[in-house]
PDB file of C-alpha atoms in Angstrom:
ATOM      1  CA  MET A 168       3.060 -17.550  -0.937  1.00 91.00           C
ATOM      2  CA  ARG A 169       0.761 -14.584   0.003  1.00 95.00           C
ATOM      3  CA  ILE A 170       0.230 -11.817  -2.664  1.00 98.00           C
ATOM      4  CA  ALA A 171      -1.343  -8.953  -2.513  1.00 98.00           C
ATOM      5  CA  LEU A 172      -3.185  -7.372  -5.223  1.00 98.00           C
ATOM      6  CA  PHE A 173      -3.107  -3.821  -6.744  1.00 97.00           C
ATOM      7  CA  VAL A 174      -5.285  -3.698  -8.754  1.00 96.00           C
ATOM      8  CA  THR A 175      -5.260   0.373 -10.224  1.00 94.00           C
ATOM      9  CA  CYS A 176      -7.808   2.794 -11.418  1.00 93.00           C
ATOM     10  CA  LEU A 177      -7.891   1.197 -14.775  1.00 90.00           C
ATOM     11  CA  ALA A 178      -8.332  -2.207 -13.760  1.00 91.00           C
ATOM     12  CA  ASP A 179     -10.943  -1.580 -11.211  1.00 92.00           C
ATOM     13  CA  THR A 180     -12.829   0.730 -12.518  1.00 92.00           C
ATOM     14  CA  LEU A 181     -13.320   0.203 -16.281  1.00 91.00           C
ATOM     15  CA  TYR A 182     -11.447  -3.850 -17.106  1.00 92.00           C
ATOM     16  CA  PRO A 183     -11.503  -5.629 -14.101  1.00 95.00           C
ATOM     17  CA  GLU A 184     -10.781  -8.520 -16.421  1.00 96.00           C
ATOM     18  CA  ALA A 185      -7.236  -7.751 -16.160  1.00 96.00           C
ATOM     19  CA  ALA A 186      -7.210  -7.963 -12.223  1.00 96.00           C
ATOM     20  CA  LYS A 187      -9.521 -11.749 -12.044  1.00 97.00           C
ATOM     21  CA  ALA A 188      -7.386 -12.560 -14.575  1.00 98.00           C
ATOM     22  CA  THR A 189      -4.336 -12.006 -12.699  1.00 98.00           C
ATOM     23  CA  VAL A 190      -5.878 -13.583  -9.354  1.00 98.00           C
ATOM     24  CA  ARG A 191      -6.941 -16.591 -11.651  1.00 97.00           C
ATOM     25  CA  LEU A 192      -3.396 -17.096 -12.698  1.00 98.00           C
ATOM     26  CA  LEU A 193      -1.531 -16.786  -9.349  1.00 98.00           C
ATOM     27  CA  GLU A 194      -4.028 -18.710  -7.702  1.00 97.00           C
ATOM     28  CA  ARG A 195      -3.898 -21.574  -9.886  1.00 97.00           C
ATOM     29  CA  LEU A 196      -0.111 -21.310  -9.300  1.00 97.00           C
ATOM     30  CA  GLY A 197      -0.781 -22.437  -5.750  1.00 97.00           C
ATOM     31  CA  HIS A 198      -0.277 -18.843  -4.241  1.00 97.00           C
ATOM     32  CA  GLU A 199      -2.993 -16.979  -2.046  1.00 97.00           C
ATOM     33  CA  VAL A 200      -3.774 -13.357  -3.280  1.00 98.00           C
ATOM     34  CA  VAL A 201      -5.476 -11.047  -1.101  1.00 98.00           C
ATOM     35  CA  PHE A 202      -7.240  -8.028  -2.737  1.00 97.00           C
ATOM     36  CA  PRO A 203      -6.657  -5.108   0.316  1.00 97.00           C
ATOM     37  CA  GLU A 204     -10.004  -2.631   0.191  1.00 95.00           C
ATOM     38  CA  GLN A 205      -8.912   0.356   0.941  1.00 96.00           C
ATOM     39  CA  GLN A 206      -6.766   0.982  -1.917  1.00 97.00           C
ATOM     40  CA  THR A 207      -6.849   3.541  -4.400  1.00 95.00           C
ATOM     41  CA  CYS A 208      -5.471   5.828  -6.865  1.00 94.00           C
ATOM     42  CA  CYS A 209      -1.596   5.624  -6.888  1.00 93.00           C
ATOM     43  CA  GLY A 210      -1.535   9.234  -7.777  1.00 93.00           C
ATOM     44  CA  GLN A 211       0.271   8.703 -11.070  1.00 92.00           C
ATOM     45  CA  MET A 212      -1.965  10.808 -12.987  1.00 90.00           C
ATOM     46  CA  HIS A 213      -2.298  13.477 -10.439  1.00 93.00           C
ATOM     47  CA  VAL A 214       1.799  13.553 -10.282  1.00 93.00           C
ATOM     48  CA  ASN A 215       2.071  13.666 -14.122  1.00 88.00           C
ATOM     49  CA  THR A 216      -0.678  16.978 -14.069  1.00 88.00           C
ATOM     50  CA  GLY A 217       0.640  18.962 -11.372  1.00 90.00           C
ATOM     51  CA  TYR A 218      -0.854  18.447  -8.166  1.00 93.00           C
ATOM     52  CA  PRO A 219       1.784  16.913  -5.781  1.00 92.00           C
ATOM     53  CA  ASP A 220      -0.391  17.967  -2.607  1.00 93.00           C
ATOM     54  CA  GLU A 221      -3.520  15.818  -3.792  1.00 94.00           C
ATOM     55  CA  ALA A 222      -0.357  12.867  -4.899  1.00 96.00           C
ATOM     56  CA  LEU A 223       1.055  13.443  -1.662  1.00 97.00           C
ATOM     57  CA  ARG A 224      -2.416  12.005  -0.099  1.00 96.00           C
ATOM     58  CA  LEU A 225      -2.426   9.063  -1.669  1.00 97.00           C
ATOM     59  CA  VAL A 226       0.842   8.336  -2.103  1.00 98.00           C
ATOM     60  CA  ARG A 227       0.629   8.376   1.984  1.00 97.00           C
ATOM     61  CA  ARG A 228      -2.852   6.100   1.496  1.00 97.00           C
ATOM     62  CA  HIS A 229      -0.689   3.621  -0.803  1.00 98.00           C
ATOM     63  CA  VAL A 230       2.223   3.098   1.738  1.00 98.00           C
ATOM     64  CA  ARG A 231      -0.176   2.708   4.601  1.00 97.00           C
ATOM     65  CA  VAL A 232      -2.136   0.074   2.774  1.00 98.00           C
ATOM     66  CA  PHE A 233       0.403  -2.304   1.364  1.00 98.00           C
ATOM     67  CA  ALA A 234       3.189  -1.764   4.298  1.00 97.00           C
ATOM     68  CA  PRO A 235       2.193  -5.166   5.387  1.00 96.00           C
ATOM     69  CA  TYR A 236       2.139  -6.788   2.395  1.00 97.00           C
ATOM     70  CA  ASP A 237       5.654  -8.648   2.041  1.00 95.00           C
ATOM     71  CA  VAL A 238       4.776  -9.090  -2.275  1.00 98.00           C
ATOM     72  CA  VAL A 239       2.771  -6.708  -4.119  1.00 98.00           C
ATOM     73  CA  VAL A 240       1.646  -7.434  -7.832  1.00 98.00           C
ATOM     74  CA  ALA A 241       0.367  -5.436 -10.045  1.00 97.00           C
ATOM     75  CA  PRO A 242      -1.236  -5.817 -13.864  1.00 96.00           C
ATOM     76  CA  SER A 243       0.246  -2.672 -14.760  1.00 95.00           C
ATOM     77  CA  GLY A 244       4.082  -1.717 -16.171  1.00 93.00           C
ATOM     78  CA  SER A 245       2.899   2.034 -15.483  1.00 93.00           C
ATOM     79  CA  CYS A 246       1.486   1.708 -12.387  1.00 96.00           C
ATOM     80  CA  VAL A 247       4.181  -0.263 -10.728  1.00 97.00           C
ATOM     81  CA  GLY A 248       6.450   2.367 -12.206  1.00 95.00           C
ATOM     82  CA  SER A 249       4.926   5.133 -10.241  1.00 95.00           C
ATOM     83  CA  VAL A 250       5.268   3.245  -7.150  1.00 97.00           C
ATOM     84  CA  ARG A 251       8.822   2.628  -7.857  1.00 96.00           C
ATOM     85  CA  HIS A 252       9.952   6.341  -9.960  1.00 95.00           C
ATOM     86  CA  GLN A 253       7.414   8.783  -7.978  1.00 96.00           C
ATOM     87  CA  HIS A 254       6.149   7.723  -4.909  1.00 97.00           C
ATOM     88  CA  ALA A 255       9.829   8.810  -2.492  1.00 97.00           C
ATOM     89  CA  THR A 256      10.038  11.419  -4.886  1.00 97.00           C
ATOM     90  CA  VAL A 257       6.844  12.889  -4.264  1.00 97.00           C
ATOM     91  CA  ALA A 258       7.261  12.728  -0.134  1.00 97.00           C
ATOM     92  CA  ARG A 259      10.576  14.124  -0.501  1.00 97.00           C
ATOM     93  CA  ARG A 260       9.429  17.045  -2.435  1.00 96.00           C
ATOM     94  CA  ALA A 261       7.411  17.478   0.664  1.00 96.00           C
ATOM     95  CA  GLY A 262       9.807  17.247   3.053  1.00 97.00           C
ATOM     96  CA  ASP A 263       8.525  13.670   4.670  1.00 97.00           C
ATOM     97  CA  GLU A 264      11.599  11.491   4.737  1.00 97.00           C
ATOM     98  CA  ARG A 265       9.930   8.636   6.730  1.00 98.00           C
ATOM     99  CA  LEU A 266       7.680   8.672   4.377  1.00 98.00           C
ATOM    100  CA  ALA A 267       9.683   8.770   1.622  1.00 98.00           C
ATOM    101  CA  SER A 268      11.701   5.416   3.798  1.00 98.00           C
ATOM    102  CA  ARG A 269       8.778   3.533   4.045  1.00 98.00           C
ATOM    103  CA  ALA A 270       7.770   4.178   0.478  1.00 98.00           C
ATOM    104  CA  GLU A 271      10.477   2.659  -0.877  1.00 98.00           C
ATOM    105  CA  GLU A 272      10.215  -0.277   1.091  1.00 98.00           C
ATOM    106  CA  VAL A 273       7.120  -0.928  -0.005  1.00 98.00           C
ATOM    107  CA  ALA A 274       8.583   0.054  -3.827  1.00 98.00           C
ATOM    108  CA  ALA A 275      10.939  -2.751  -3.468  1.00 97.00           C
ATOM    109  CA  ARG A 276       8.156  -5.522  -2.923  1.00 97.00           C
ATOM    110  CA  THR A 277       5.886  -4.439  -6.186  1.00 98.00           C
ATOM    111  CA  HIS A 278       6.067  -6.398  -9.496  1.00 98.00           C
ATOM    112  CA  GLU A 279       4.788  -5.937 -12.399  1.00 97.00           C
ATOM    113  CA  LEU A 280       2.718  -9.186 -14.010  1.00 98.00           C
ATOM    114  CA  SER A 281       5.416 -10.248 -15.522  1.00 98.00           C
ATOM    115  CA  GLU A 282       8.210  -9.732 -13.262  1.00 97.00           C
ATOM    116  CA  LEU A 283       6.671 -11.142 -10.282  1.00 98.00           C
ATOM    117  CA  LEU A 284       5.942 -15.024 -12.914  1.00 98.00           C
ATOM    118  CA  VAL A 285       9.847 -14.212 -14.138  1.00 98.00           C
ATOM    119  CA  ASP A 286      11.711 -13.117 -11.649  1.00 97.00           C
ATOM    120  CA  VAL A 287      10.189 -13.805  -8.174  1.00 97.00           C
ATOM    121  CA  LEU A 288       8.151 -17.166  -8.733  1.00 97.00           C
ATOM    122  CA  GLY A 289      10.512 -18.250 -11.529  1.00 97.00           C
ATOM    123  CA  VAL A 290       8.234 -19.683 -13.792  1.00 97.00           C
ATOM    124  CA  THR A 291       7.579 -18.789 -17.392  1.00 96.00           C
ATOM    125  CA  GLY A 292       5.291 -22.045 -18.219  1.00 96.00           C
ATOM    126  CA  VAL A 293       2.185 -21.205 -16.580  1.00 97.00           C
ATOM    127  CA  GLY A 294       0.358 -23.877 -17.730  1.00 96.00           C
ATOM    128  CA  ALA A 295      -1.854 -21.275 -20.332  1.00 97.00           C
ATOM    129  CA  TYR A 296      -3.583 -22.322 -23.543  1.00 98.00           C
ATOM    130  CA  PHE A 297      -4.577 -19.855 -25.982  1.00 97.00           C
ATOM    131  CA  PRO A 298      -4.919 -20.766 -29.760  1.00 97.00           C
ATOM    132  CA  HIS A 299      -4.210 -17.514 -31.482  1.00 97.00           C
ATOM    133  CA  ARG A 300      -1.833 -15.585 -33.383  1.00 97.00           C
ATOM    134  CA  VAL A 301      -1.050 -12.814 -30.943  1.00 98.00           C
ATOM    135  CA  THR A 302       1.137  -9.681 -31.143  1.00 98.00           C
ATOM    136  CA  TYR A 303       2.599  -7.909 -27.916  1.00 98.00           C
ATOM    137  CA  HIS A 304       3.409  -3.962 -28.082  1.00 96.00           C
ATOM    138  CA  PRO A 305       5.828  -3.440 -25.126  1.00 95.00           C
ATOM    139  CA  THR A 306       4.069  -0.278 -23.381  1.00 93.00           C
ATOM    140  CA  CYS A 307       6.364   2.769 -22.775  1.00 92.00           C
ATOM    141  CA  HIS A 308       6.713   2.784 -18.632  1.00 91.00           C
ATOM    142  CA  SER A 309       7.173  -1.205 -18.651  1.00 91.00           C
ATOM    143  CA  LEU A 310      10.150  -0.741 -21.304  1.00 92.00           C
ATOM    144  CA  ARG A 311      11.403   1.974 -20.187  1.00 92.00           C
ATOM    145  CA  MET A 312      10.787   2.772 -16.530  1.00 90.00           C
ATOM    146  CA  ILE A 313      10.733  -0.542 -15.187  1.00 94.00           C
ATOM    147  CA  ARG A 314      12.810  -2.352 -18.022  1.00 95.00           C
ATOM    148  CA  VAL A 315      10.638  -5.529 -18.133  1.00 94.00           C
ATOM    149  CA  GLY A 316      12.724  -6.481 -20.990  1.00 94.00           C
ATOM    150  CA  ASP A 317      12.055  -9.478 -22.412  1.00 96.00           C
ATOM    151  CA  ARG A 318       9.926 -11.419 -19.532  1.00 97.00           C
ATOM    152  CA  PRO A 319       6.274 -11.087 -21.154  1.00 97.00           C
ATOM    153  CA  LEU A 320       7.644 -12.301 -24.628  1.00 97.00           C
ATOM    154  CA  ARG A 321       8.836 -15.786 -22.610  1.00 98.00           C
ATOM    155  CA  LEU A 322       5.908 -16.001 -21.173  1.00 98.00           C
ATOM    156  CA  LEU A 323       3.975 -15.881 -24.494  1.00 98.00           C
ATOM    157  CA  ARG A 324       6.298 -17.868 -26.153  1.00 98.00           C
ATOM    158  CA  ALA A 325       5.573 -20.686 -23.361  1.00 97.00           C
ATOM    159  CA  VAL A 326       2.191 -20.392 -24.416  1.00 98.00           C
ATOM    160  CA  ARG A 327       0.503 -23.693 -25.449  1.00 97.00           C
ATOM    161  CA  GLY A 328      -1.517 -22.798 -28.684  1.00 97.00           C
ATOM    162  CA  LEU A 329      -0.538 -19.187 -29.423  1.00 98.00           C
ATOM    163  CA  GLU A 330       1.516 -17.793 -32.304  1.00 97.00           C
ATOM    164  CA  LEU A 331       3.685 -15.145 -31.161  1.00 98.00           C
ATOM    165  CA  VAL A 332       4.404 -12.452 -33.842  1.00 98.00           C
ATOM    166  CA  GLU A 333       6.713  -9.564 -33.876  1.00 96.00           C
ATOM    167  CA  LEU A 334       5.239  -6.163 -33.784  1.00 96.00           C
ATOM    168  CA  PRO A 335       7.552  -3.914 -35.990  1.00 95.00           C
ATOM    169  CA  GLN A 336       8.552  -0.612 -34.420  1.00 93.00           C
ATOM    170  CA  ALA A 337       7.194  -1.990 -31.120  1.00 91.00           C
ATOM    171  CA  GLU A 338       9.431  -0.204 -28.973  1.00 91.00           C
ATOM    172  CA  GLN A 339       7.475   3.656 -30.784  1.00 92.00           C
ATOM    173  CA  CYS A 340       4.291   5.047 -28.231  1.00 92.00           C
ATOM    174  CA  CYS A 341       1.091   3.994 -28.929  1.00 87.00           C
ATOM    175  CA  GLY A 342       0.200   7.738 -28.168  1.00 83.00           C
ATOM    176  CA  PHE A 343      -1.670   7.044 -25.633  1.00 86.00           C
ATOM    177  CA  GLY A 344       0.339   8.920 -22.625  1.00 82.00           C
ATOM    178  CA  GLY A 345      -2.601   9.669 -20.093  1.00 79.00           C
ATOM    179  CA  THR A 346      -3.955  12.980 -20.397  1.00 79.00           C
ATOM    180  CA  PHE A 347      -0.929  12.984 -23.089  1.00 82.00           C
ATOM    181  CA  ALA A 348      -3.985  12.083 -25.503  1.00 79.00           C
ATOM    182  CA  VAL A 349      -6.116  14.716 -24.497  1.00 80.00           C
ATOM    183  CA  LYS A 350      -3.731  17.775 -24.170  1.00 84.00           C
ATOM    184  CA  ASN A 351      -2.256  16.895 -27.798  1.00 82.00           C
ATOM    185  CA  ALA A 352      -5.071  15.456 -29.788  1.00 87.00           C
ATOM    186  CA  ASP A 353      -3.664  16.027 -33.128  1.00 91.00           C
ATOM    187  CA  THR A 354       0.066  13.879 -31.985  1.00 92.00           C
ATOM    188  CA  SER A 355      -1.653  11.512 -30.237  1.00 87.00           C
ATOM    189  CA  THR A 356      -3.812  10.332 -32.811  1.00 91.00           C
ATOM    190  CA  ALA A 357      -0.973  10.431 -35.283  1.00 94.00           C
ATOM    191  CA  MET A 358       1.009   8.383 -33.317  1.00 92.00           C
ATOM    192  CA  LEU A 359      -2.070   5.537 -32.306  1.00 93.00           C
ATOM    193  CA  ALA A 360      -2.418   5.594 -36.642  1.00 94.00           C
ATOM    194  CA  ASP A 361       1.349   4.129 -36.847  1.00 94.00           C
ATOM    195  CA  LYS A 362       0.845   1.839 -33.909  1.00 94.00           C
ATOM    196  CA  MET A 363      -2.376   0.575 -35.058  1.00 95.00           C
ATOM    197  CA  ARG A 364      -0.883  -0.134 -38.819  1.00 96.00           C
ATOM    198  CA  THR A 365       1.923  -2.516 -37.701  1.00 97.00           C
ATOM    199  CA  VAL A 366      -0.558  -3.874 -35.738  1.00 97.00           C
ATOM    200  CA  LEU A 367      -2.287  -4.952 -38.586  1.00 97.00           C
ATOM    201  CA  ALA A 368       1.145  -5.574 -40.851  1.00 96.00           C
ATOM    202  CA  THR A 369       1.301  -9.096 -38.130  1.00 97.00           C
ATOM    203  CA  ARG A 370      -2.061 -10.190 -39.431  1.00 97.00           C
ATOM    204  CA  ALA A 371      -2.564 -11.111 -35.566  1.00 97.00           C
ATOM    205  CA  ASP A 372      -6.404 -11.616 -34.152  1.00 96.00           C
ATOM    206  CA  VAL A 373      -4.688 -10.413 -30.672  1.00 98.00           C
ATOM    207  CA  CYS A 374      -2.540  -7.254 -29.810  1.00 97.00           C
ATOM    208  CA  THR A 375      -1.210  -8.114 -26.202  1.00 98.00           C
ATOM    209  CA  ALA A 376       0.658  -5.853 -23.169  1.00 96.00           C
ATOM    210  CA  GLY A 377       0.915  -5.969 -20.219  1.00 95.00           C
ATOM    211  CA  ASP A 378      -1.134  -2.576 -19.123  1.00 94.00           C
ATOM    212  CA  ALA A 379      -4.512  -1.903 -19.815  1.00 93.00           C
ATOM    213  CA  SER A 380      -4.135   1.836 -20.980  1.00 92.00           C
ATOM    214  CA  CYS A 381      -2.424   1.227 -23.704  1.00 93.00           C
ATOM    215  CA  LEU A 382      -4.581  -1.186 -24.993  1.00 95.00           C
ATOM    216  CA  MET A 383      -7.839   1.236 -23.807  1.00 92.00           C
ATOM    217  CA  HIS A 384      -5.729   3.418 -26.526  1.00 93.00           C
ATOM    218  CA  ILE A 385      -5.028   0.976 -29.506  1.00 94.00           C
ATOM    219  CA  GLY A 386      -8.239  -0.887 -28.817  1.00 93.00           C
ATOM    220  CA  GLY A 387     -10.259   1.846 -29.636  1.00 93.00           C
ATOM    221  CA  GLY A 388      -8.443   2.875 -32.827  1.00 94.00           C
ATOM    222  CA  LEU A 389      -8.845  -0.806 -34.362  1.00 95.00           C
ATOM    223  CA  SER A 390     -12.830  -1.015 -33.260  1.00 93.00           C
ATOM    224  CA  ARG A 391     -13.344   2.114 -35.196  1.00 93.00           C
ATOM    225  CA  LEU A 392     -11.495   0.967 -38.080  1.00 93.00           C
ATOM    226  CA  ARG A 393     -13.309  -2.345 -37.393  1.00 93.00           C
ATOM    227  CA  ALA A 394     -10.507  -3.980 -38.244  1.00 89.00           C
ATOM    228  CA  GLY A 395     -11.313  -7.260 -36.237  1.00 93.00           C
ATOM    229  CA  VAL A 396      -8.010  -7.269 -34.070  1.00 96.00           C
ATOM    230  CA  ARG A 397      -8.843  -8.143 -30.348  1.00 96.00           C
ATOM    231  CA  THR A 398      -6.796  -6.164 -27.776  1.00 96.00           C
ATOM    232  CA  VAL A 399      -6.508  -8.316 -25.108  1.00 97.00           C
ATOM    233  CA  HIS A 400      -4.447  -8.068 -21.595  1.00 97.00           C
ATOM    234  CA  LEU A 401      -1.213 -10.383 -21.079  1.00 98.00           C
ATOM    235  CA  ALA A 402      -3.007 -11.566 -17.473  1.00 98.00           C
ATOM    236  CA  GLU A 403      -5.949 -12.533 -19.368  1.00 98.00           C
ATOM    237  CA  ILE A 404      -3.828 -14.596 -21.618  1.00 98.00           C
ATOM    238  CA  LEU A 405      -1.411 -16.159 -19.086  1.00 98.00           C
ATOM    239  CA  ALA A 406      -4.974 -17.107 -17.190  1.00 98.00           C
ATOM    240  CA  SER A 407      -6.571 -18.691 -20.141  1.00 96.00           C
ATOM    241  CA  THR A 408      -7.106 -22.526 -20.284  1.00 93.00           C
ATOM    242  CA  GLU A 409      -7.356 -25.245 -22.694  1.00 87.00           C
ATOM    243  CA  ALA A 410     -11.055 -25.496 -20.273  1.00 83.00           C
ATOM    244  CA  ASP A 411     -11.816 -22.099 -21.179  1.00 80.00           C
ATOM    245  CA  ALA A 412     -10.869 -22.512 -24.833  1.00 72.00           C
ATOM    246  CA  HIS A 413     -13.134 -25.442 -25.430  1.00 70.00           C
ATOM    247  CA  GLY A 414     -15.672 -24.338 -22.708  1.00 66.00           C
ATOM    248  CA  ALA A 415     -18.200 -20.934 -23.774  1.00 51.00           C
ATOM    249  CA  GLY A 416     -18.601 -19.871 -27.286  1.00 43.00           C
ATOM    250  CA  ARG A 417     -16.317 -17.215 -27.072  1.00 47.00           C
ATOM    251  CA  ASP A 418     -12.803 -17.242 -25.733  1.00 54.00           C
ATOM    252  CA  VAL A 419     -11.053 -15.124 -23.717  1.00 56.00           C
ATOM    253  CA  ALA A 420     -10.348 -12.739 -26.692  1.00 54.00           C
ATOM    254  CA  GLY A 421     -14.009 -13.077 -27.665  1.00 53.00           C
ATOM    255  CA  VAL A 422     -13.140 -14.491 -30.939  1.00 49.00           C
ATOM    256  CA  ALA A 423     -15.929 -16.737 -31.834  1.00 38.00           C
ATOM    257  CA  ARG A 424     -15.408 -20.755 -32.827  1.00 34.00           C
TER     258      ARG A 424
END
């Protein structure tokens, strides 16, 4: 299958390993991954902060760039949620019904990574090896907007060497929420403290999720505590192999052996 990678802003600028891992994983499963170089931001942050005109231009670009592809994948429930639930709405509010229809067509072919693997490719065992104690945080958009359900957990349970530990109060938000963390810093910090408390209660080596944004927030808090718990994107765990674990002095989780 030929799959277009929608890399997302955070992966492109701050966490490229999540995008690289997505490519490695899908190629290992026998698929061709292409990267449309004209892609930019999907416009989610513009919509969420009240800039519909700027968002409209980004929606037009996103639709134009990804319309030629039958399957699109992104390592982000948040950005996939924007494509599915914001793009057509932005176009219709601007009176562009043709763009709205095209946006819906692209959205129907756009998948978060765990959705693509489980629903489209029909796999849960992806040949991954990750010998660590791991807990999973279901990010808000993946949980509530695109409803990935237990797909990430099913994939993690099939990873050899991985000990999956249930996260208490998993459905509670980590407090990031994009500009929410900036505009409501005190509330965001309190929510983060609650999330870190539950992560630490699992005694996990690694906290994983499907969104780099939430991992950035949680990971930043854990690093300031010097808690010894790493945050690793789901794609990186699924792309990890036994060769990786026995290669360099540190594995994908950054844990020294």
